[in-house]
Each structure stands twice: as C-alpha cells, then as structure tokens.
Amino acid sequence: MTQPQPAHQPATILPFRPPVAGNNAWVDAGAYLERAASQIGLESEILLLLRSPFREMHVEVPVRLDNGKLAVFSGYRVQHNGARGPYKGGIRFHPDVDLDEIRALAALMTWKCALVDVPFGGAKGGVHCDPSTMSEGELNRLARRYMQNISHILGVTRDIPAPDMGTNAHTMAWMMDAYGSANGYTPGIVTGKPVELGGSYGRESATGRGAVIVLSELCRELGAAPADMRVVVQGYGNVGAWTARLAHEAGFKIVALGDVHGACYSDDGIDVPAVDAWLAEGNALSQFPGTEHVPPSEIVTLPCDVLVPAATGEVIHTGNVRGVRARIIVEAANHPITLAAEPVLAKHDVTVLPDILANAGGVIVSYFEWTQNIQQFRWPEERVNDELRTRMMAAYAAVREESAANSVTMREAAYAIALKRVAQAIRLRGFV
Ligand code: NAD
C-alpha cells in the first residue's frame, strides 16, 4: 500500500541544544534584580531566594513527523517565584528557546504580575523548535506531548500556561484538551484559549491594548498629539498587529510595520486595516503597496518618534542602539533592550516604557479569563476592556510616581514596586 505524501515540507529537526550558561537575558535578569534590591534596601536572604527559580523542568518531547520519522524536541517549564499566587506565564515555540531564556522570562513574569497586582507568581515555558516549518498536525502533536510531559507540575491553583511567540489560541485549545483527557474538563488550566472553549473576550487584543493605553497616557502627559507621533512596530504577530491596529485607531501615525522577513515603511503613514486585508490575501507584509521595503535588521533604526519592539528579545543592543532614532520605546516584547544598551538610551533622553508594564495587558486579561473559568461565567468585552484600562492606568501611575519621587527610570521604578510586593508576600508567608 502506498503511503500518503505530505503536502508540505517536513519539519526541520533542530540539533539538540543543551542549556547555554551566561545567555544575555538571564544575566540581565539577575542584574535588574540586584539593582532593584539595592534601590529598596532588600534584606539579603530574600535576595538569595529570588536569585534562582523555584523549579526548572526540562522534558524530552518526541513527535512523529508527517514523513514518518521521529523527532525529539527539548521542552522547558520554569517556575520562578510563587509567593503571590499560582505560577503564570506563556509558552514559546521558537528556535532560540533554551533554559536560560526561559528562566529570564519566568523572572520577568514574577515582576510583571506583582507590578499590575494580579495574584500570580511567575513562570515560563518553551519548546526549542521552528514552528514555521511544521504542519498543523505536527504542531498539534508537539503541543499535546509537551503538555502531557509537564502536566504534573501544572494545575488551576498551581501553574497556568498561556500563549507566547509561536503559539496561539489554537495551541492553547490542544493543550487544554490534552490536560483534560487525563484530568477531566479543566478550562482554567490555560488562558488565551479560543472564546468558544472558555477563552475571554478581549484576550487576543489585550497585550496590544495595554501597550497603547500606556503609550497614549505618556503622550498625553508630554503634550504630544497622537497624529504627530510617527510609530514603528517591529513584529506583526499577536502583540505587534494588535498594537498597530489600536494605535492606528487612536490616531497615531504608523510609519512602519515589520516581521521576520522585513518591513514596509512610508513617512506618509500606513493604513493598518488595508495591511490586514493585504495579508489576508496571502501577501508579504514588507511588499505592502506604496511603501518602501526595509530589511529586518534596519527596522529598529528607522526614523520615528515611537518604536514598538513586538517580536523577539534583545533586538536593541550595543551594536545598534546608537542608531535608534525614537524618543519613546514601548517594550511590547519581553526584554527587547539589553542591559548594556540602556545607558545609551538614557543619555539621549529616550523614554522607555518597560516590558513588565507595557506588555502586562496580556497577563491582566489572562487573570480575568482564569477567574471567569473558575466561576463558569463570562464577562462582556466592554467589562474586560474597562477593567484592563483601570489596572494598566493604576500601574502606570504608580510607576510614574515612583520614578519621579526617586529620580529613577521607569524600568527601575517598576522593578522597585514589584520587588517590594513580592518580598512582602515572602515575609508574610514566613518563608525566611
Ligand atoms: P507571535 O509569534 O504572534 O509574533 C511574533 C512576530 O515577530 C512575527 O510577526 C514574526 O515574524 C516577528 N519576528 C520574529 N523575529 C523577528 C525579527 N528578527 N525581526 C522582525 N520581526 C520578527 O508572538 P507574540 O505573541 O506577538 O509575541 C511577541 C513578543 O511579545 C514576545 O517577546 C512575547 O514574549 C511578548 N509578549 C507576548 C504576549 C502575548 O499575549 N502573546 C504577552 C506579553 C508579551
């Protein structure tokens, strides 16, 4: 009997990557913590506790590919700190995933949840793979097997994953199904699900909406009209596309939109709904008619007032930071600016809305989704968006106040607030 042939290229199997010590993101995460600890005079025992994650899991994820071969991927789940509630954080499918990156992202989640005052600790997960080369069937099998293999450290009151780069609502549906087949119907085990399966209205747009809320507030304080602000968005996935759509709706002038293949740029402004229609026809973003094509490496140095990195981490580094022309950077991505590049931006008076504030809209609405699942009750979208705005504005105001009171950057202020809250939870639990 002849075997059916796959209609696509078989997945690329990446070589096994052991954890790489000294990866920038994890080194930087440690430096942010030390800096905040000395800023608030944190006791050394709590600092000791927070320097390393509570638990790290490395699993093998075997998947039968469409071509009949077996591929074995490396998967991780890191739980950084759970003093304030169950662990919470996304799952990334990406070729750069390694243990150090996942550790750093888990720590960021601890600070983010504390800053926006949702009752969660910080976690992150990931699989070292290239989803752009995999079929839907292969991704389905990968998501299920990864979920099965980490499931004994998860739970609605223990650890609740969500989407991140390379994963989406559909991936969450597969993961919920895999968990449910062993444990019974458990919609609250993941957030960012499709609305039809217990997802929340407003979750898909939440990270971008939160970023636009804080950007709009900063511009209002600076007396800058949105129409005069030229915005460049790097990354046109979940976060980048929603940031661009909502910023466009709010009257900002979007001058460039980019993805992994390059960007389209026009100083006259780009009609974002027309871009969506262009992409829906299967066209490339960087070929959008009436715009200039820009290679991926040049996106962050394009002329603009506002730069929104919304793709991978460490895209602004010592090698390109002097070319950055924006006055404001909205960190919609996690850790898009390396620690070493920060002083250059500060010297040029670039205002950075830090990741743990700017992209916290996603985890805020994930919290709303989780509460809705527990109550088996659905909120209307207006309520989700209103409560998201209230929480983003409260966190923004707290960061501005702390930053002004202590003459520190918004990142330093955000970390100080978050660390004080996490440390207080540790003390109250009688841990140290
Ligand atoms: P996604 O997979 O939906 O989209 C990623 C986008 O980045 C794609 O358009 C891809 O082409 C682009 N990209 C990748 N490498 C690039 C490069 N070198 N140059 C230009 N573009 C590049 O991912 P996402 O969920 O939108 O996440 C984006 C970022 O936002 C990540 O840093 C993620 O951790 C962060 N984040 C996501 C959420 C969420 O709710 N999804 C929440 C908070 C933070």
Coordinates of C-alpha atoms and ligand atoms in Angstrom, one line a residue:
M1 CA 0.0 0.0 0.0
T2 CA 1.4 3.4 -0.9
Q3 CA 1.8 6.0 1.9
P4 CA 0.0 9.4 1.5
Q5 CA 2.6 12.1 0.8
P6 CA 2.7 15.2 3.0
A7 CA 1.5 18.3 1.1
H8 CA 4.3 20.4 2.7
Q9 CA 8.0 20.3 3.5
P10 CA 8.7 18.0 6.5
A11 CA 9.7 19.9 9.7
T12 CA 13.3 20.9 10.2
I13 CA 14.8 19.0 13.1
L14 CA 17.0 21.3 15.1
P15 CA 20.0 19.8 16.8
F16 CA 19.6 19.2 20.5
R17 CA 20.7 22.4 22.4
P18 CA 21.9 21.9 25.9
P19 CA 21.4 24.9 28.3
V20 CA 23.8 27.7 27.4
A21 CA 25.2 29.3 30.5
G22 CA 25.6 33.1 30.5
N23 CA 22.9 33.8 28.0
N24 CA 22.3 37.6 28.0
A25 CA 18.6 37.5 29.1
W26 CA 19.3 35.6 32.3
V27 CA 22.4 37.6 33.1
D28 CA 20.4 40.8 32.6
A29 CA 17.5 39.5 34.7
G30 CA 19.9 39.0 37.6
A31 CA 21.3 42.5 37.2
Y32 CA 17.8 44.1 37.2
L33 CA 17.1 42.2 40.4
E34 CA 20.3 43.2 42.1
R35 CA 19.8 46.8 41.1
A36 CA 16.2 46.9 42.4
A37 CA 17.3 45.1 45.6
S38 CA 19.9 47.7 46.4
Q39 CA 17.4 50.5 45.5
I40 CA 14.9 49.4 48.0
G41 CA 17.4 48.0 50.6
L42 CA 16.1 44.4 50.4
E43 CA 17.3 42.0 53.0
S44 CA 20.0 39.6 51.7
E45 CA 18.1 36.4 52.5
I46 CA 15.1 37.4 50.3
L47 CA 17.5 38.4 47.5
L48 CA 19.2 35.0 47.8
L49 CA 15.8 33.3 47.4
L50 CA 14.9 35.3 44.4
R51 CA 18.2 34.9 42.5
S52 CA 17.3 31.4 41.3
P53 CA 14.0 29.9 40.1
F54 CA 11.9 27.7 42.5
R55 CA 11.7 24.9 39.9
E56 CA 13.0 24.1 36.5
M57 CA 11.8 21.3 34.3
H58 CA 13.4 20.0 31.1
V59 CA 11.5 17.4 29.2
E60 CA 12.0 15.4 26.1
V61 CA 9.1 15.9 23.6
P62 CA 9.0 13.1 21.0
V63 CA 6.8 13.8 18.0
R64 CA 6.1 11.6 14.9
L65 CA 6.5 13.8 11.9
D66 CA 4.3 13.7 8.8
N67 CA 7.2 12.0 6.9
G68 CA 7.1 9.1 9.4
K69 CA 10.3 10.0 11.2
L70 CA 10.5 10.6 14.9
A71 CA 11.8 14.0 16.1
V72 CA 12.7 14.7 19.7
F73 CA 12.4 18.3 20.9
S74 CA 13.6 19.9 24.1
G75 CA 10.9 21.5 26.2
Y76 CA 11.1 23.5 29.4
R77 CA 8.9 24.9 32.1
V78 CA 10.4 27.2 34.7
Q79 CA 8.6 28.4 37.8
H80 CA 10.4 31.4 39.2
N81 CA 8.5 32.6 42.3
G82 CA 5.1 31.7 43.6
A83 CA 4.8 33.8 46.8
R84 CA 1.9 35.9 45.4
G85 CA -0.1 33.1 43.8
P86 CA -0.1 30.2 41.3
Y87 CA 2.7 30.4 38.7
K88 CA 1.6 32.1 35.4
G89 CA 3.4 32.6 32.1
G90 CA 3.3 31.8 28.4
I91 CA 4.7 29.0 26.3
R92 CA 7.0 29.8 23.5
F93 CA 7.7 27.7 20.4
H94 CA 10.9 29.2 18.8
P95 CA 14.3 28.2 17.5
D96 CA 16.1 30.4 20.1
V97 CA 14.4 28.8 23.1
D98 CA 16.9 27.5 25.8
L99 CA 16.8 27.1 29.5
D100 CA 18.4 30.5 30.2
E101 CA 16.0 32.4 28.1
I102 CA 13.0 30.6 29.7
R103 CA 14.5 31.4 33.2
A104 CA 14.8 35.1 32.4
L105 CA 11.2 35.2 31.0
A106 CA 9.9 33.4 34.1
A107 CA 11.5 36.0 36.4
L108 CA 10.0 38.8 34.2
M109 CA 6.6 37.2 34.8
T110 CA 7.1 37.4 38.6
W111 CA 7.8 41.1 38.4
K112 CA 5.0 41.8 35.9
C113 CA 2.3 40.0 37.9
A114 CA 3.3 41.9 41.0
L115 CA 3.5 45.3 39.3
V116 CA 0.0 45.0 37.9
D117 CA -1.2 43.4 41.1
V118 CA -2.7 40.2 39.8
P119 CA -2.5 37.3 42.2
F120 CA 0.0 35.2 40.3
G121 CA 3.7 34.2 40.6
G122 CA 6.0 34.0 37.5
A123 CA 6.7 31.1 35.2
K124 CA 7.5 30.5 31.5
G125 CA 7.7 27.5 29.2
G126 CA 9.1 26.8 25.8
V127 CA 10.0 24.2 23.2
H128 CA 13.1 24.5 21.1
C129 CA 11.6 24.1 17.6
D130 CA 10.9 26.0 14.4
P131 CA 7.1 26.2 14.1
S132 CA 7.3 27.9 10.7
T133 CA 8.5 24.6 9.2
M134 CA 5.9 22.4 10.9
S135 CA 2.5 21.3 9.7
E136 CA -0.7 21.8 11.8
G137 CA -0.7 18.1 12.6
E138 CA 2.9 18.2 13.8
L139 CA 2.3 21.2 16.0
N140 CA -0.8 19.6 17.4
R141 CA 1.1 16.5 18.4
L142 CA 4.0 18.6 19.8
A143 CA 1.7 20.8 21.9
R144 CA -0.1 17.7 23.4
R145 CA 3.0 15.8 24.2
Y146 CA 4.7 18.8 25.8
M147 CA 1.6 19.5 27.9
Q148 CA 1.4 15.8 29.0
N149 CA 5.1 15.9 29.9
I150 CA 4.9 19.0 32.1
S151 CA 1.3 18.4 33.4
H152 CA 2.3 17.1 36.8
I153 CA 3.7 20.5 37.9
L154 CA 0.6 22.4 36.4
G155 CA -2.8 22.9 37.9
V156 CA -5.5 25.6 38.1
T157 CA -4.2 26.6 41.5
R158 CA -0.5 25.7 40.7
D159 CA 0.6 26.8 37.3
I160 CA -1.4 28.1 34.4
P161 CA 0.3 28.5 30.9
A162 CA -0.7 30.9 28.1
P163 CA 0.4 31.7 24.5
D164 CA 3.6 33.5 23.6
M165 CA 5.8 33.6 20.5
G166 CA 5.0 30.8 18.1
T167 CA 1.8 29.7 20.0
N168 CA -1.7 31.0 19.9
A169 CA -5.3 30.3 21.0
H170 CA -5.4 27.1 18.9
T171 CA -2.3 25.8 20.6
M172 CA -4.0 26.5 24.0
A173 CA -7.0 24.5 22.9
W174 CA -4.8 21.5 22.1
M175 CA -3.1 21.8 25.4
M176 CA -6.4 22.2 27.3
D177 CA -7.7 19.1 25.5
A178 CA -4.5 17.1 26.4
Y179 CA -4.7 18.1 30.0
G180 CA -8.5 17.4 30.1
S181 CA -8.2 13.9 28.7
A182 CA -6.2 12.9 31.8
N183 CA -7.8 15.2 34.4
G184 CA -11.3 15.9 33.2
Y185 CA -12.7 19.2 31.9
T186 CA -10.4 21.9 33.1
P187 CA -10.7 25.1 31.1
G188 CA -8.8 27.2 33.8
I189 CA -5.6 25.1 33.2
V190 CA -4.5 27.5 30.3
T191 CA -5.5 31.0 29.3
G192 CA -5.6 32.6 25.9
K193 CA -8.0 29.9 24.7
P194 CA -10.5 30.4 21.8
V195 CA -13.6 32.1 23.1
E196 CA -15.7 29.0 22.1
L197 CA -13.7 26.9 24.6
G198 CA -13.8 29.2 27.6
G199 CA -11.5 32.0 26.4
S200 CA -12.2 35.5 27.4
Y201 CA -13.4 38.2 25.1
G202 CA -10.6 40.8 24.7
R203 CA -7.8 38.4 25.5
E204 CA -6.4 38.3 21.9
S205 CA -6.1 42.0 21.7
A206 CA -5.2 42.6 25.4
T207 CA -1.4 42.9 25.2
G208 CA -1.5 45.4 22.3
R209 CA -4.4 47.3 24.0
G210 CA -2.4 47.6 27.2
A211 CA 0.6 48.9 25.3
V212 CA -1.5 51.5 23.5
I213 CA -3.1 52.6 26.8
V214 CA 0.3 53.4 28.4
L215 CA 1.7 55.0 25.2
S216 CA -1.4 57.2 25.0
E217 CA -1.1 58.3 28.6
L218 CA 2.6 59.1 28.2
C219 CA 1.9 61.2 25.1
R220 CA -0.9 63.0 26.9
E221 CA 1.5 63.9 29.7
L222 CA 4.1 65.1 27.2
G223 CA 1.5 67.2 25.4
A224 CA 2.2 65.2 22.2
A225 CA -0.8 64.7 19.9
P226 CA -1.0 61.1 18.5
A227 CA -1.3 62.4 14.9
D228 CA 2.2 64.0 15.3
M229 CA 3.8 60.7 16.6
R230 CA 5.3 58.5 14.0
V231 CA 5.2 54.9 15.1
V232 CA 7.3 51.9 14.0
V233 CA 6.2 48.4 15.1
Q234 CA 8.6 45.5 14.8
G235 CA 6.8 42.2 14.8
Y236 CA 3.3 41.6 13.3
G237 CA 2.1 38.6 15.3
N238 CA -0.4 38.8 18.1
V239 CA 1.1 41.7 20.0
G240 CA 2.5 43.7 17.2
A241 CA -0.6 43.5 15.0
W242 CA -2.9 44.5 17.8
T243 CA -0.7 47.3 18.9
A244 CA -0.6 48.7 15.4
R245 CA -4.3 48.3 14.9
L246 CA -5.3 50.0 18.2
A247 CA -2.6 52.7 17.8
H248 CA -3.9 53.5 14.3
E249 CA -7.5 53.6 15.7
A250 CA -6.2 56.0 18.5
G251 CA -4.9 58.4 15.8
F252 CA -1.1 57.6 15.9
K253 CA 0.7 57.7 12.5
I254 CA 2.0 54.2 11.8
V255 CA 5.1 54.7 9.5
A256 CA 6.5 51.1 9.5
L257 CA 5.4 47.6 10.2
G258 CA 7.8 44.7 10.2
D259 CA 8.1 41.0 10.6
V260 CA 10.9 38.4 10.4
H261 CA 11.1 38.9 6.6
G262 CA 11.4 42.8 6.7
A263 CA 9.3 45.9 7.0
C264 CA 7.1 48.2 4.9
Y265 CA 7.9 51.9 5.5
S266 CA 6.1 55.1 4.5
D267 CA 6.7 58.5 6.0
D268 CA 3.1 59.4 4.9
G269 CA 1.7 56.8 7.2
I270 CA 0.3 53.3 6.7
D271 CA -3.4 52.3 6.6
V272 CA -3.3 49.3 9.0
P273 CA -6.7 47.8 8.1
A274 CA -5.5 47.9 4.4
V275 CA -2.4 45.9 5.6
D276 CA -4.6 43.3 7.2
A277 CA -6.6 42.9 4.0
W278 CA -3.3 42.6 2.0
L279 CA -2.0 39.9 4.4
A280 CA -5.4 38.0 4.3
E281 CA -4.8 37.6 0.6
G282 CA -1.6 35.8 1.4
N283 CA 0.8 38.6 0.5
A284 CA 4.1 39.6 2.3
L285 CA 4.0 42.5 4.8
S286 CA 7.2 44.0 3.5
Q287 CA 5.7 44.2 0.0
F288 CA 2.7 46.3 1.0
P289 CA 2.0 48.6 -2.0
G290 CA 3.0 52.2 -1.9
T291 CA 5.7 51.6 0.8
E292 CA 9.5 51.1 0.8
H293 CA 10.9 47.6 1.7
V294 CA 13.3 47.6 4.7
P295 CA 15.4 44.6 5.7
P296 CA 14.7 43.1 9.2
S297 CA 18.0 44.4 10.7
E298 CA 17.1 48.0 9.9
I299 CA 13.6 48.2 11.5
V300 CA 14.7 49.4 14.9
T301 CA 16.8 52.3 13.4
L302 CA 14.1 53.7 11.2
P303 CA 13.2 57.4 11.7
C304 CA 10.2 57.7 14.1
D305 CA 9.1 59.1 17.4
V306 CA 7.8 55.9 18.9
L307 CA 9.5 52.5 18.4
V308 CA 7.5 49.4 19.5
P309 CA 9.6 46.2 19.5
A310 CA 7.0 43.4 19.5
A311 CA 9.0 40.4 18.4
T312 CA 12.0 38.6 19.9
G313 CA 14.2 39.7 22.8
E314 CA 17.5 41.7 22.7
V315 CA 16.8 43.4 19.4
I316 CA 18.2 46.7 20.7
H317 CA 21.8 46.1 21.8
T318 CA 25.2 47.8 21.9
G319 CA 25.7 47.1 18.2
N320 CA 22.7 49.1 17.0
V321 CA 21.5 51.3 19.9
R322 CA 23.3 54.4 18.7
G323 CA 21.2 54.2 15.5
V324 CA 17.9 54.3 17.4
R325 CA 16.0 57.5 16.5
A326 CA 12.9 57.1 18.6
R327 CA 12.1 59.4 21.5
I328 CA 9.9 56.8 23.1
I329 CA 10.3 53.0 23.2
V330 CA 7.3 50.8 24.1
E331 CA 8.6 47.4 25.1
A332 CA 5.7 45.3 23.9
A333 CA 8.1 42.4 23.5
N334 CA 9.9 40.9 26.5
H335 CA 13.4 42.1 27.1
P336 CA 13.9 43.8 23.7
I337 CA 16.7 46.1 25.1
T338 CA 19.8 44.6 26.6
L339 CA 21.1 45.9 29.9
A340 CA 24.3 47.2 28.2
A341 CA 22.3 49.3 25.7
E342 CA 20.2 51.0 28.4
P343 CA 22.6 53.8 29.4
V344 CA 23.0 54.9 25.7
L345 CA 19.2 55.4 25.5
A346 CA 19.1 57.2 28.9
K347 CA 21.9 59.5 27.7
H348 CA 19.8 60.5 24.7
D349 CA 16.7 61.0 26.8
V350 CA 14.8 58.2 25.2
T351 CA 11.8 57.3 27.5
V352 CA 11.4 53.5 27.8
L353 CA 8.0 52.1 28.8
P354 CA 9.4 48.8 30.3
D355 CA 8.2 45.4 29.3
I356 CA 6.8 44.5 32.8
L357 CA 4.4 47.5 32.4
A358 CA 3.9 47.9 28.7
N359 CA 3.1 44.3 27.8
A360 CA 1.2 43.4 31.0
G361 CA -2.2 43.7 29.4
G362 CA -1.9 40.0 28.3
V363 CA -1.5 38.6 31.8
I364 CA -4.1 41.0 33.2
V365 CA -6.8 39.6 30.8
S366 CA -5.4 36.1 31.4
Y367 CA -6.2 36.7 35.0
F368 CA -9.8 37.8 34.0
E369 CA -10.1 34.6 31.9
W370 CA -8.9 32.4 34.8
T371 CA -11.5 34.0 37.2
Q372 CA -14.2 33.6 34.6
N373 CA -13.3 29.9 34.1
I374 CA -13.3 29.3 37.9
Q375 CA -16.8 31.0 38.2
Q376 CA -18.1 29.4 35.0
F377 CA -19.3 32.8 34.0
R378 CA -18.5 35.1 31.0
W379 CA -17.8 38.8 31.1
P380 CA -18.8 41.0 28.2
E381 CA -15.9 42.5 26.2
E382 CA -16.7 46.1 27.5
R383 CA -16.1 44.9 31.1
V384 CA -12.9 43.2 30.1
N385 CA -11.5 46.2 28.3
D386 CA -12.7 48.7 31.1
E387 CA -11.0 46.6 33.8
L388 CA -7.9 46.2 31.8
R389 CA -7.7 50.0 31.3
T390 CA -8.2 50.6 35.1
R391 CA -5.4 48.2 36.0
M392 CA -3.0 49.5 33.3
M393 CA -3.6 53.1 34.4
A394 CA -3.1 52.2 38.1
A395 CA 0.2 50.5 37.3
Y396 CA 1.3 53.3 35.0
A397 CA 0.5 56.0 37.7
A398 CA 2.4 54.0 40.4
V399 CA 5.5 53.7 38.1
R400 CA 5.4 57.4 37.2
E401 CA 5.1 58.4 40.9
E402 CA 7.9 56.1 42.0
S403 CA 10.1 57.3 39.1
A404 CA 9.6 61.0 39.9
A405 CA 9.9 60.5 43.7
N406 CA 13.3 58.7 43.4
S407 CA 14.7 60.2 40.1
V408 CA 14.9 56.7 38.5
T409 CA 14.0 55.4 35.1
M410 CA 10.5 53.9 34.6
R411 CA 12.2 50.4 34.5
E412 CA 13.9 50.9 37.8
A413 CA 10.7 52.3 39.3
A414 CA 8.6 49.3 38.0
Y415 CA 11.1 46.8 39.4
A416 CA 11.2 48.5 42.8
I417 CA 7.4 48.4 43.1
A418 CA 7.3 44.8 42.0
L419 CA 10.1 43.6 44.2
K420 CA 8.6 45.3 47.3
R421 CA 5.4 43.4 46.7
V422 CA 7.0 40.0 46.1
A423 CA 9.3 40.5 49.2
Q424 CA 6.3 41.4 51.4
A425 CA 4.5 38.2 50.3
I426 CA 7.6 36.2 51.1
R427 CA 7.9 37.7 54.5
L428 CA 4.1 37.3 55.3
R429 CA 4.3 33.6 54.4
G430 CA 7.1 33.2 56.9
F431 CA 9.4 31.8 54.4
V432 CA 12.6 33.5 55.7
Ligands
NAD1 P1 3.9 35.9 17.6 O1 4.6 34.6 17.4 O2 2.5 36.0 17.4 O3 4.6 37.0 16.6 C1 5.9 37.3 16.5 C2 6.2 38.3 15.4 O4 7.6 38.7 15.4 C3 6.0 37.7 14.0 O5 5.4 38.6 13.2 C4 7.4 37.4 13.5 O6 7.5 37.4 12.1 C5 8.1 38.6 14.1 N1 9.6 38.4 14.2 C6 10.3 37.4 14.7 N2 11.6 37.6 14.6 C7 11.7 38.9 14.1 C8 12.8 39.7 13.7 N3 14.1 39.3 13.9 N4 12.6 40.9 13.2 C9 11.3 41.3 13.0 N5 10.2 40.6 13.3 C10 10.4 39.4 13.8 O7 4.4 36.4 19.0 P2 3.7 37.4 20.0 O8 2.8 36.5 20.9 O9 3.1 38.5 19.3 O10 4.9 37.8 21.0 C11 5.7 38.9 20.6 C12 6.5 39.4 21.8 O11 5.6 39.8 22.8 C13 7.4 38.3 22.5 O12 8.5 38.9 23.0 C14 6.5 37.9 23.7 O13 7.2 37.3 24.7 C15 5.8 39.2 24.0 N6 4.6 39.1 24.8 C16 3.5 38.4 24.2 C17 2.3 38.3 24.9 C18 1.1 37.7 24.3 O14 0.0 37.8 24.9 N7 1.2 36.9 23.2 C19 2.2 38.9 26.2 C20 3.3 39.6 26.7 C21 4.5 39.7 26.0

